[in-house]
mmCIF file of N, CA and C in Angstrom:
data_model
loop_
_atom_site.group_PDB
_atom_site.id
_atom_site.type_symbol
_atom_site.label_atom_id
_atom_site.label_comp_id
_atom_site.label_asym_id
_atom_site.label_seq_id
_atom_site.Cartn_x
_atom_site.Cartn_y
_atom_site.Cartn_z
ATOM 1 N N UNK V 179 221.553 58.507 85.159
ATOM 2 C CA UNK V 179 221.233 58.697 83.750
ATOM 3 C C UNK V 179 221.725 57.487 82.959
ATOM 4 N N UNK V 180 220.768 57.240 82.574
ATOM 5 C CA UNK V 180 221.213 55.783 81.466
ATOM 6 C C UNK V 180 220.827 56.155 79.696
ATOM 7 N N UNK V 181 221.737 55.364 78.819
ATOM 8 C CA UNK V 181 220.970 55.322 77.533
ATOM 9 C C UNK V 181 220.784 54.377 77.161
ATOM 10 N N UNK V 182 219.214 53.812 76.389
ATOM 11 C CA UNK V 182 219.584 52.126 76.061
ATOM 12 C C UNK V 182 219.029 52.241 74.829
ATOM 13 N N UNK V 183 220.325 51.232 73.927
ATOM 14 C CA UNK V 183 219.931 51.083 72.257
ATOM 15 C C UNK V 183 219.455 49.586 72.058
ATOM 16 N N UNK V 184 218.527 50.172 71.021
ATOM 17 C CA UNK V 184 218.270 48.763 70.472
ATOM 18 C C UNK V 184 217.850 49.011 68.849
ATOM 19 N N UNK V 185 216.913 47.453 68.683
ATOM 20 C CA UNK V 185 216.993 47.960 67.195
ATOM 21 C C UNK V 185 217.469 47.028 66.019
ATOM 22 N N UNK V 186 219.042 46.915 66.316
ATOM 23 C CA UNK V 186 219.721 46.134 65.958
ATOM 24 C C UNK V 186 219.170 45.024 65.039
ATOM 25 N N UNK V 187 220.421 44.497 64.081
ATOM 26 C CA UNK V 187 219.818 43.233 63.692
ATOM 27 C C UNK V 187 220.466 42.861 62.646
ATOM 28 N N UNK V 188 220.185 41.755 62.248
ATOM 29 C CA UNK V 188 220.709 41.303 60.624
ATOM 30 C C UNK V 188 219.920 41.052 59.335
ATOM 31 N N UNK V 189 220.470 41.937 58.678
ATOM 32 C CA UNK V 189 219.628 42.384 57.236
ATOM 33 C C UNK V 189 220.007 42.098 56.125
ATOM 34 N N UNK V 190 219.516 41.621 55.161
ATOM 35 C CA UNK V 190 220.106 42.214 53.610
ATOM 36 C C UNK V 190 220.524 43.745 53.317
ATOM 37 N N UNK V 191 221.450 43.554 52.017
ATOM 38 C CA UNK V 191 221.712 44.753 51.753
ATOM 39 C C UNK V 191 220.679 45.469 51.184
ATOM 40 N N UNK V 192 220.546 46.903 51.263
ATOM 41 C CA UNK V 192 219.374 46.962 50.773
ATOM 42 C C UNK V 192 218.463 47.052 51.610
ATOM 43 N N UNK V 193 218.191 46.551 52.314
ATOM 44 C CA UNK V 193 216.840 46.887 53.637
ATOM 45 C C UNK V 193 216.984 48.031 54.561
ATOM 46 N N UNK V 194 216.398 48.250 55.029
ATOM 47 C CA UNK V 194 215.791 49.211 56.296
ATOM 48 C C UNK V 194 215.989 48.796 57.565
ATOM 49 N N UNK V 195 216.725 49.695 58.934
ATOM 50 C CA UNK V 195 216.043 49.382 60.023
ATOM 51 C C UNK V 195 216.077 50.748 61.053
ATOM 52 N N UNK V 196 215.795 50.672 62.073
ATOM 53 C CA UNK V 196 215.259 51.711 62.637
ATOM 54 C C UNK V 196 216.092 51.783 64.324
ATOM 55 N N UNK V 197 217.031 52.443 64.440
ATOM 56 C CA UNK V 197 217.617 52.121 66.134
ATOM 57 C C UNK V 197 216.888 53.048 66.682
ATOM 58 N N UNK V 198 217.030 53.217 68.247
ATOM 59 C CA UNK V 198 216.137 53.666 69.036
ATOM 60 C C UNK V 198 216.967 53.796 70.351
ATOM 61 N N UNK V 199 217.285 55.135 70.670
ATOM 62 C CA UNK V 199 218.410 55.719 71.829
ATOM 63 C C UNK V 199 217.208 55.779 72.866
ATOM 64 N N UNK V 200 216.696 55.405 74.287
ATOM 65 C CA UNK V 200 215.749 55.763 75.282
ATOM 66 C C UNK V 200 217.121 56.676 76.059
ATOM 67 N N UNK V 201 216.831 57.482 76.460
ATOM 68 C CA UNK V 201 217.405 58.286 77.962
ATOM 69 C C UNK V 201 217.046 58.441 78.945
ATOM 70 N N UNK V 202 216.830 57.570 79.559
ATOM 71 C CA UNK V 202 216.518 58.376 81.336
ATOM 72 C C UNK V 202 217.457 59.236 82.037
ATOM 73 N N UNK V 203 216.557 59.923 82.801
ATOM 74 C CA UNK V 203 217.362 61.237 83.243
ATOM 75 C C UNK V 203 217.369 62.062 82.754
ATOM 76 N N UNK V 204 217.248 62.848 81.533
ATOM 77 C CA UNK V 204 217.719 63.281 80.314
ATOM 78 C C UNK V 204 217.857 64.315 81.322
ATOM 79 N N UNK V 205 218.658 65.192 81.028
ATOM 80 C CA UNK V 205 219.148 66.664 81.727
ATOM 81 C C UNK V 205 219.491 67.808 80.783
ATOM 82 N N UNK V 206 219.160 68.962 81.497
ATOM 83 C CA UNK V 206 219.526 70.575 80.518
ATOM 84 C C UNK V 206 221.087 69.938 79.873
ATOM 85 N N UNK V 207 221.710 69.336 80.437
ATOM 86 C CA UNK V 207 223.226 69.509 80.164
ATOM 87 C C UNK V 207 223.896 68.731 78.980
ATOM 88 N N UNK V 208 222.273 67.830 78.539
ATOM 89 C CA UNK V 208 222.507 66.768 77.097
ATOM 90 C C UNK V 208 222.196 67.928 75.823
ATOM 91 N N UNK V 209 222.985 68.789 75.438
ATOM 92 C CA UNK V 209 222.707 69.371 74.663
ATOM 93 C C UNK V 209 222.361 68.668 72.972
ATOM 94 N N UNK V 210 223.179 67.601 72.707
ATOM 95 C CA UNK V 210 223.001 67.401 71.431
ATOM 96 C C UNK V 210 223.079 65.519 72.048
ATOM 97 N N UNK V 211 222.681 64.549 70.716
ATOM 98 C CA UNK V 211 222.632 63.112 70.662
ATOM 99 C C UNK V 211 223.334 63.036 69.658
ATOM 100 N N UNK V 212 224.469 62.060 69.685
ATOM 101 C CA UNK V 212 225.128 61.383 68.421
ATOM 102 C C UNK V 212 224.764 59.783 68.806
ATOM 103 N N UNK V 213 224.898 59.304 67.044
ATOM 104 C CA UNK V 213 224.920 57.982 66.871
ATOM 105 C C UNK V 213 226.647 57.603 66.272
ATOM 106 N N UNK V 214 227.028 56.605 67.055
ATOM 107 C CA UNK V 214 228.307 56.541 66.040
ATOM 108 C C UNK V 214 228.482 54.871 66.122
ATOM 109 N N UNK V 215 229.162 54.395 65.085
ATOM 110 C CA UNK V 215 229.648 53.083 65.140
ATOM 111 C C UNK V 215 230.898 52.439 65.400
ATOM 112 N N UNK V 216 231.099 51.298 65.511
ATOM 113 C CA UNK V 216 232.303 50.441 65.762
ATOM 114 C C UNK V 216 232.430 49.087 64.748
ATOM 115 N N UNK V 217 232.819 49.195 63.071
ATOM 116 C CA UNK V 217 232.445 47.939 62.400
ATOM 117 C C UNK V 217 233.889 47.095 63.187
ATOM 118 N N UNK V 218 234.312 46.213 62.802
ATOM 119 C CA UNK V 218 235.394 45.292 63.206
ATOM 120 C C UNK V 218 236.164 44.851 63.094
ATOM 121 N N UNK V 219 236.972 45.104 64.033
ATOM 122 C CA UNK V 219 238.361 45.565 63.966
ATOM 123 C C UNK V 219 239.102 47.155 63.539
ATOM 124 N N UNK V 220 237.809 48.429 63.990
ATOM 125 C CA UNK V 220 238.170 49.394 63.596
ATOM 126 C C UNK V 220 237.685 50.095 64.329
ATOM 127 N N UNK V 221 238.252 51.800 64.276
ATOM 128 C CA UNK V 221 237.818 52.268 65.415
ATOM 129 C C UNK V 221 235.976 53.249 65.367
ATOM 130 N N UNK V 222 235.965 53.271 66.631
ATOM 131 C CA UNK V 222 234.488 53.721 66.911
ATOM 132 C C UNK V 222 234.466 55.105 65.745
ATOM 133 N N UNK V 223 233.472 55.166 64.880
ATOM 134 C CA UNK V 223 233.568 56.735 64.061
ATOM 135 C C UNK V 223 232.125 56.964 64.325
ATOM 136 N N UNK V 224 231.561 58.384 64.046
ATOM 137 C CA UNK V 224 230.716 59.270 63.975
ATOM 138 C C UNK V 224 229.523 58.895 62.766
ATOM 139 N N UNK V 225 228.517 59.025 63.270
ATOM 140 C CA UNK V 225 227.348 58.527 61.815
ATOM 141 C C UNK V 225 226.794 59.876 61.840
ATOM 142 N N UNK V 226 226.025 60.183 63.112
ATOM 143 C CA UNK V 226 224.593 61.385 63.545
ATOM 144 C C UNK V 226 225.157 62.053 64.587
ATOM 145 N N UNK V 227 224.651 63.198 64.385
ATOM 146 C CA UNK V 227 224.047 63.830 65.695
ATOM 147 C C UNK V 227 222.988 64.573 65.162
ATOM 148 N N UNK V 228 221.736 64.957 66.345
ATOM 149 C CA UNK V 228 220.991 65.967 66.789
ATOM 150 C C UNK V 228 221.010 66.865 67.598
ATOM 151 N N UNK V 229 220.504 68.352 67.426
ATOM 152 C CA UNK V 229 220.803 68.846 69.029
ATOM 153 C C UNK V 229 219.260 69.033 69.289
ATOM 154 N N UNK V 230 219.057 68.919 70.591
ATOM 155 C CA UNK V 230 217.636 68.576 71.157
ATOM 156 C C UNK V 230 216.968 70.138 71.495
ATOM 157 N N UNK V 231 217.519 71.038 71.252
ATOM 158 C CA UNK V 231 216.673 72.069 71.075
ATOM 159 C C UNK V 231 215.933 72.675 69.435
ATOM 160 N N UNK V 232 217.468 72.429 68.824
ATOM 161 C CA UNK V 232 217.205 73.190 67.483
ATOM 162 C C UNK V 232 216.526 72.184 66.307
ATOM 163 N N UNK V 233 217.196 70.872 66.626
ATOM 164 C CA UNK V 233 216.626 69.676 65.617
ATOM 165 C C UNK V 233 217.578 69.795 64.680
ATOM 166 N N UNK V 234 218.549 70.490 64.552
ATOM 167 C CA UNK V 234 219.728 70.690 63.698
ATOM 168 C C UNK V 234 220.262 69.150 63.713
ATOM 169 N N UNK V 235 220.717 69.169 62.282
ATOM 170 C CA UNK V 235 221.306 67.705 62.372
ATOM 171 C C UNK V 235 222.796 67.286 61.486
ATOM 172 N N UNK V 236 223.325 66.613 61.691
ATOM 173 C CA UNK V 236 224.712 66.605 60.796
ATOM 174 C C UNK V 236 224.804 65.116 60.542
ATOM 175 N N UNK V 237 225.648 64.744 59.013
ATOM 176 C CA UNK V 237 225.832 63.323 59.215
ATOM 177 C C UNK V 237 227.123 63.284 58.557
ATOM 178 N N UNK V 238 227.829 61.816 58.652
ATOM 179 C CA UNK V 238 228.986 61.406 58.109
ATOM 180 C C UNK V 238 228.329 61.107 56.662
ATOM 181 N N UNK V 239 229.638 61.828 55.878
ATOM 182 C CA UNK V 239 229.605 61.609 54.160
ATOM 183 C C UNK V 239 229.050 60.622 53.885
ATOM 184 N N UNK V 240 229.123 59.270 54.320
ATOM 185 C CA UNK V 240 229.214 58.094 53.844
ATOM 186 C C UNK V 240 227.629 57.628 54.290
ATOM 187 N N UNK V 241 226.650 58.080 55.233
ATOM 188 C CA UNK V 241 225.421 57.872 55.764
ATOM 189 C C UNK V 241 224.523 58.725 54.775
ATOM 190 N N UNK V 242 224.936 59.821 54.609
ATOM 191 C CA UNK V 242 224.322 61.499 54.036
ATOM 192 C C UNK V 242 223.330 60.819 52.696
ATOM 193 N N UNK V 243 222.149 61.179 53.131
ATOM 194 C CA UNK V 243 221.202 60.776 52.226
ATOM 195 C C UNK V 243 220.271 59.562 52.427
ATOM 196 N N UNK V 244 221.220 58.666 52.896
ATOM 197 C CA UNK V 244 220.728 56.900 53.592
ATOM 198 C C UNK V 244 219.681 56.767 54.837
ATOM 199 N N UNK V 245 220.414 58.019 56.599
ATOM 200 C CA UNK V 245 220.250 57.599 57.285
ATOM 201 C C UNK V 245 219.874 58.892 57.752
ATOM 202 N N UNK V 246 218.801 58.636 58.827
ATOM 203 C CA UNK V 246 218.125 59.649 59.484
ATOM 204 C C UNK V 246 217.904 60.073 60.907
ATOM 205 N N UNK V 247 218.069 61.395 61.534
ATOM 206 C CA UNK V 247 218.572 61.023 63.020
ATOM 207 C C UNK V 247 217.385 62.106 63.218
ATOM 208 N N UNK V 248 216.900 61.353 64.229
ATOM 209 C CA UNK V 248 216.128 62.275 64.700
ATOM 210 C C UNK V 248 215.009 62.011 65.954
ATOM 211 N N UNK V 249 214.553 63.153 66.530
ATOM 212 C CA UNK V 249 213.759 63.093 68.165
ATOM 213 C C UNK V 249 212.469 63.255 68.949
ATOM 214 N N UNK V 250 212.323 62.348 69.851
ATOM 215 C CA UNK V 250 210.864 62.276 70.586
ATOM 216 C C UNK V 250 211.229 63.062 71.313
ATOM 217 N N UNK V 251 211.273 64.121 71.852
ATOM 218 C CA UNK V 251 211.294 64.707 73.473
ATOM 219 C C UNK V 251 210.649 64.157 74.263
ATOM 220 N N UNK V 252 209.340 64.163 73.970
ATOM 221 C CA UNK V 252 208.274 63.457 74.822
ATOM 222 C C UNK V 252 208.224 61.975 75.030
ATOM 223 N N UNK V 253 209.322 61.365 74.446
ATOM 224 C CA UNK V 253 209.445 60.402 74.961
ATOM 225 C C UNK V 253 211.300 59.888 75.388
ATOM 226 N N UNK V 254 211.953 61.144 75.291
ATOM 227 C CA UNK V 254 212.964 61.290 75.571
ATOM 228 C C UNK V 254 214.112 59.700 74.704
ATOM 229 N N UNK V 255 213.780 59.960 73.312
ATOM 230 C CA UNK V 255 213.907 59.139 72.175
ATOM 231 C C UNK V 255 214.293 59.768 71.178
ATOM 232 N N UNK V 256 215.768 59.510 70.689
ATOM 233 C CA UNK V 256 216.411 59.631 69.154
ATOM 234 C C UNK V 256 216.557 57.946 68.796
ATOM 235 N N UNK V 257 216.287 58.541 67.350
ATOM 236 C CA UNK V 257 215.945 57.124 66.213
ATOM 237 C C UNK V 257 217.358 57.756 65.595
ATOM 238 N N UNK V 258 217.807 56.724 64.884
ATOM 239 C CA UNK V 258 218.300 56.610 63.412
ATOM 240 C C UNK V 258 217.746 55.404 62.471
ATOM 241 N N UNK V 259 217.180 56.269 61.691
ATOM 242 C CA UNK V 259 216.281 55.209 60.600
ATOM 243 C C UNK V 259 217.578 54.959 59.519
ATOM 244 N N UNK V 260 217.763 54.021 59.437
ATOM 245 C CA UNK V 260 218.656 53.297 58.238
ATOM 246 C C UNK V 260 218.371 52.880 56.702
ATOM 247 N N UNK V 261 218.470 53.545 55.915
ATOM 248 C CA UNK V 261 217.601 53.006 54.810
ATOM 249 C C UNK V 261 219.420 52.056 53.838
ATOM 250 N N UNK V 262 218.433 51.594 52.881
ATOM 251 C CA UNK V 262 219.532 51.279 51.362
ATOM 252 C C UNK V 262 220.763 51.265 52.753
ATOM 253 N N UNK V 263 220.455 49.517 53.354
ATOM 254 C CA UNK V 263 221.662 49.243 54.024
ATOM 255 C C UNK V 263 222.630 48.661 53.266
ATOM 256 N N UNK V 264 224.081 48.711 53.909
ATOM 257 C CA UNK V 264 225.215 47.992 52.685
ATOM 258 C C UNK V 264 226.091 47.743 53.408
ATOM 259 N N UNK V 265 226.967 46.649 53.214
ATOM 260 C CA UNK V 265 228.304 45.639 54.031
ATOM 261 C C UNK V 265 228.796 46.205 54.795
ATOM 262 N N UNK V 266 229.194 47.769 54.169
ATOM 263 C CA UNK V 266 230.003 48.464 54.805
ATOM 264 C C UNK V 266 229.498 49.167 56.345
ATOM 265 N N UNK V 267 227.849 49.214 56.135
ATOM 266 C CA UNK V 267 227.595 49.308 57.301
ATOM 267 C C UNK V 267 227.049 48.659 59.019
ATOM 268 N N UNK V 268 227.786 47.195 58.079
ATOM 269 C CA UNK V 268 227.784 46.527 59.912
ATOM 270 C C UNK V 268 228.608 47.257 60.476
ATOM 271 N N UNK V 269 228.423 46.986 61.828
ATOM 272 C CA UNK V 269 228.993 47.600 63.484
ATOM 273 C C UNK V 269 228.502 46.955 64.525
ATOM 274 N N UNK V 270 228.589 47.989 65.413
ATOM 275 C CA UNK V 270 227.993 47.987 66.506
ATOM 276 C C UNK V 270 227.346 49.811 66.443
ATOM 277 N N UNK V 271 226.534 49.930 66.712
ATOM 278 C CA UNK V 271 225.956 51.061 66.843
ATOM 279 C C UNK V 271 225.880 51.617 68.154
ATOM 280 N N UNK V 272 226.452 52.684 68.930
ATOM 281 C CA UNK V 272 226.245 53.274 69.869
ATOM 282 C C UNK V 272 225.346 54.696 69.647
ATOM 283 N N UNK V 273 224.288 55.206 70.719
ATOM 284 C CA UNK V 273 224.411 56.517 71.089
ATOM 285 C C UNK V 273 225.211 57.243 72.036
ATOM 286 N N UNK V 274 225.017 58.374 72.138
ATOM 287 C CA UNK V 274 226.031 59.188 72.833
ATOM 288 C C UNK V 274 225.123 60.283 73.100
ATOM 289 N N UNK V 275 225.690 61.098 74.504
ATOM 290 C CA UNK V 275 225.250 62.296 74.102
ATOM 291 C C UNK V 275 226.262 63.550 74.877
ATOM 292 N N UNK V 276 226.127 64.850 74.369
ATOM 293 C CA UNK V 276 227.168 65.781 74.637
ATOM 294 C C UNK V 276 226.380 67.183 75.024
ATOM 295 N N UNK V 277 227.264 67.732 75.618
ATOM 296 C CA UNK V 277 227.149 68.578 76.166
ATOM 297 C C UNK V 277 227.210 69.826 75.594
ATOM 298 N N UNK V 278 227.963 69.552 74.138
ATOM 299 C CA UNK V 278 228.062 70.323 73.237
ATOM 300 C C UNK V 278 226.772 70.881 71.840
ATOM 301 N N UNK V 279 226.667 71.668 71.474
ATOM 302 C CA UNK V 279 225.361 72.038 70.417
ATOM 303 C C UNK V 279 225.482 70.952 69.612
ATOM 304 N N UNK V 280 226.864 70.569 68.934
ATOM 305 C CA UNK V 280 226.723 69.716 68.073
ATOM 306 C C UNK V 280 228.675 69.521 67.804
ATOM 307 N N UNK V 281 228.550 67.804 67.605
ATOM 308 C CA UNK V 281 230.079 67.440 67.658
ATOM 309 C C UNK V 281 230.302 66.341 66.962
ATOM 310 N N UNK V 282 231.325 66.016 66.308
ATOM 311 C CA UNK V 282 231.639 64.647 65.305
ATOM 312 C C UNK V 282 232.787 64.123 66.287
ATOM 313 N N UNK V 283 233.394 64.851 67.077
ATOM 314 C CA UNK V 283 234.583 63.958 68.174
ATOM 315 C C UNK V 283 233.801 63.214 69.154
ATOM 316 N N UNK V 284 234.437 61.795 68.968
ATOM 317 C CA UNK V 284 233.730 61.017 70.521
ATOM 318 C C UNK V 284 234.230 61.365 71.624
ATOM 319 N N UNK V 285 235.073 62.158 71.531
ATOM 320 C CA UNK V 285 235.608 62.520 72.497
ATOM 321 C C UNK V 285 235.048 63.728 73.579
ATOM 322 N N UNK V 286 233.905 64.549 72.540
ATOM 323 C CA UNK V 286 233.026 65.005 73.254
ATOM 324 C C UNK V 286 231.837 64.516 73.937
ATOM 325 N N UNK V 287 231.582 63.117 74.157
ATOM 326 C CA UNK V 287 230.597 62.862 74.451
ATOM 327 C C UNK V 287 230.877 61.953 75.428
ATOM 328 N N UNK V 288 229.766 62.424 76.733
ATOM 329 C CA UNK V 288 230.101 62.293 77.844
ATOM 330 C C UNK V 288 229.793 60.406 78.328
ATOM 331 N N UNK V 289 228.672 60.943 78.197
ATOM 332 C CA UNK V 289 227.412 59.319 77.965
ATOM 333 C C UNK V 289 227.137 58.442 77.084
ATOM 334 N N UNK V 290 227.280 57.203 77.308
ATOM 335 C CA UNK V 290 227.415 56.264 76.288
ATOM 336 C C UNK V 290 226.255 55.002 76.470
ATOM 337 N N UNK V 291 225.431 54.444 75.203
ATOM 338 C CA UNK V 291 224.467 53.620 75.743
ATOM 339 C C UNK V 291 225.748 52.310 75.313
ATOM 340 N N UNK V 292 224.895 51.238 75.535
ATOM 341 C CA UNK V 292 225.766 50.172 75.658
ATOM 342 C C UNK V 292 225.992 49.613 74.525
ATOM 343 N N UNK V 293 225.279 49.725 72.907
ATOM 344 C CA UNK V 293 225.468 49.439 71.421
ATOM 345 C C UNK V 293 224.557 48.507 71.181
ATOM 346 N N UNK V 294 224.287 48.054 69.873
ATOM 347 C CA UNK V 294 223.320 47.394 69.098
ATOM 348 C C UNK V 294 223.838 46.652 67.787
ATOM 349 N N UNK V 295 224.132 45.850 67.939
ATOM 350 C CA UNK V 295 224.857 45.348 66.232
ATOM 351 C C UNK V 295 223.583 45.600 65.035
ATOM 352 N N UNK V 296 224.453 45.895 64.069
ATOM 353 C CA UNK V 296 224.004 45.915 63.043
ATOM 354 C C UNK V 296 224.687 44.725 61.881
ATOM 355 N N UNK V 297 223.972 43.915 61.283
ATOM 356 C CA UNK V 297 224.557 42.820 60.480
ATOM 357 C C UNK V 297 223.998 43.256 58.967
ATOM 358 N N UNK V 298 224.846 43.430 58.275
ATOM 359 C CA UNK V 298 223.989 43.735 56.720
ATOM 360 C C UNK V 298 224.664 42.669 55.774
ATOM 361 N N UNK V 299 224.146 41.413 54.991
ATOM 362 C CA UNK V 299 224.589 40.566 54.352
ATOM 363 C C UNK V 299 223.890 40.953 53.260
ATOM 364 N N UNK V 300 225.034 40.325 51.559
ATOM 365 C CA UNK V 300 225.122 41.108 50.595
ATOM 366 C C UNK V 300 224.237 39.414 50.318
#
């Protein structure tokens, strides 16, 4: 089972972009997808999750309204669409996924894709 992100990139503030989690393998046991980040010099935090049955979705305060998580089954694909980007949200962008319905600890999540920078210049 692999996850691979992409997407990534460097933007103005203010712009749009669109990441893109692929899963192979995907299994009964991926109950939910999170997106979380790593800006720099700080630690990895929580943006998204989905859970892949219900479409239920949760976000961090600071995304809520901006950013959008959500799933292809059929192509075994969660996006997070990024809108009204801002400084604060360079990183590195990882997906994840858990075993759980739905979780904000990274610590629940088993699988990790390998990340995607995000660059947002003011």
């Amino acid at each position: 089972v692999q996850l691979q992100a992409s997407g990534g990139g460097s933007v103005q503030y203010g712009d749009s972009l669109r990441l893109s989690c692929v899963i192979s393998g995907l299994t009964v046991s991926m109950n939910s997808m999170g997106w979380f980040r790593q800006p720099p010099a700080k630690e990895r935090e929580f943006v998204a999750d989905i859970s892949w049955r219900s479409g239920r979705t949760d976000y961090a305060d600071s995304v809520k309204g901006r950013f959008t998580i959500s799933r292809n089954g059929a192509k075994s694909t969660v996006y997070l669409q990024m809108n009204d980007l801002k400084s604060d949200d360079t990183a590195v962008y990882y997906c994840a996924t858990s075993p759980l319905p739905t979780a904000r600890d990274k610590a629940s999540y088993n699988l990790w894709g390998q990340g995607t920078q995000v660059t947002v210049s003011s």
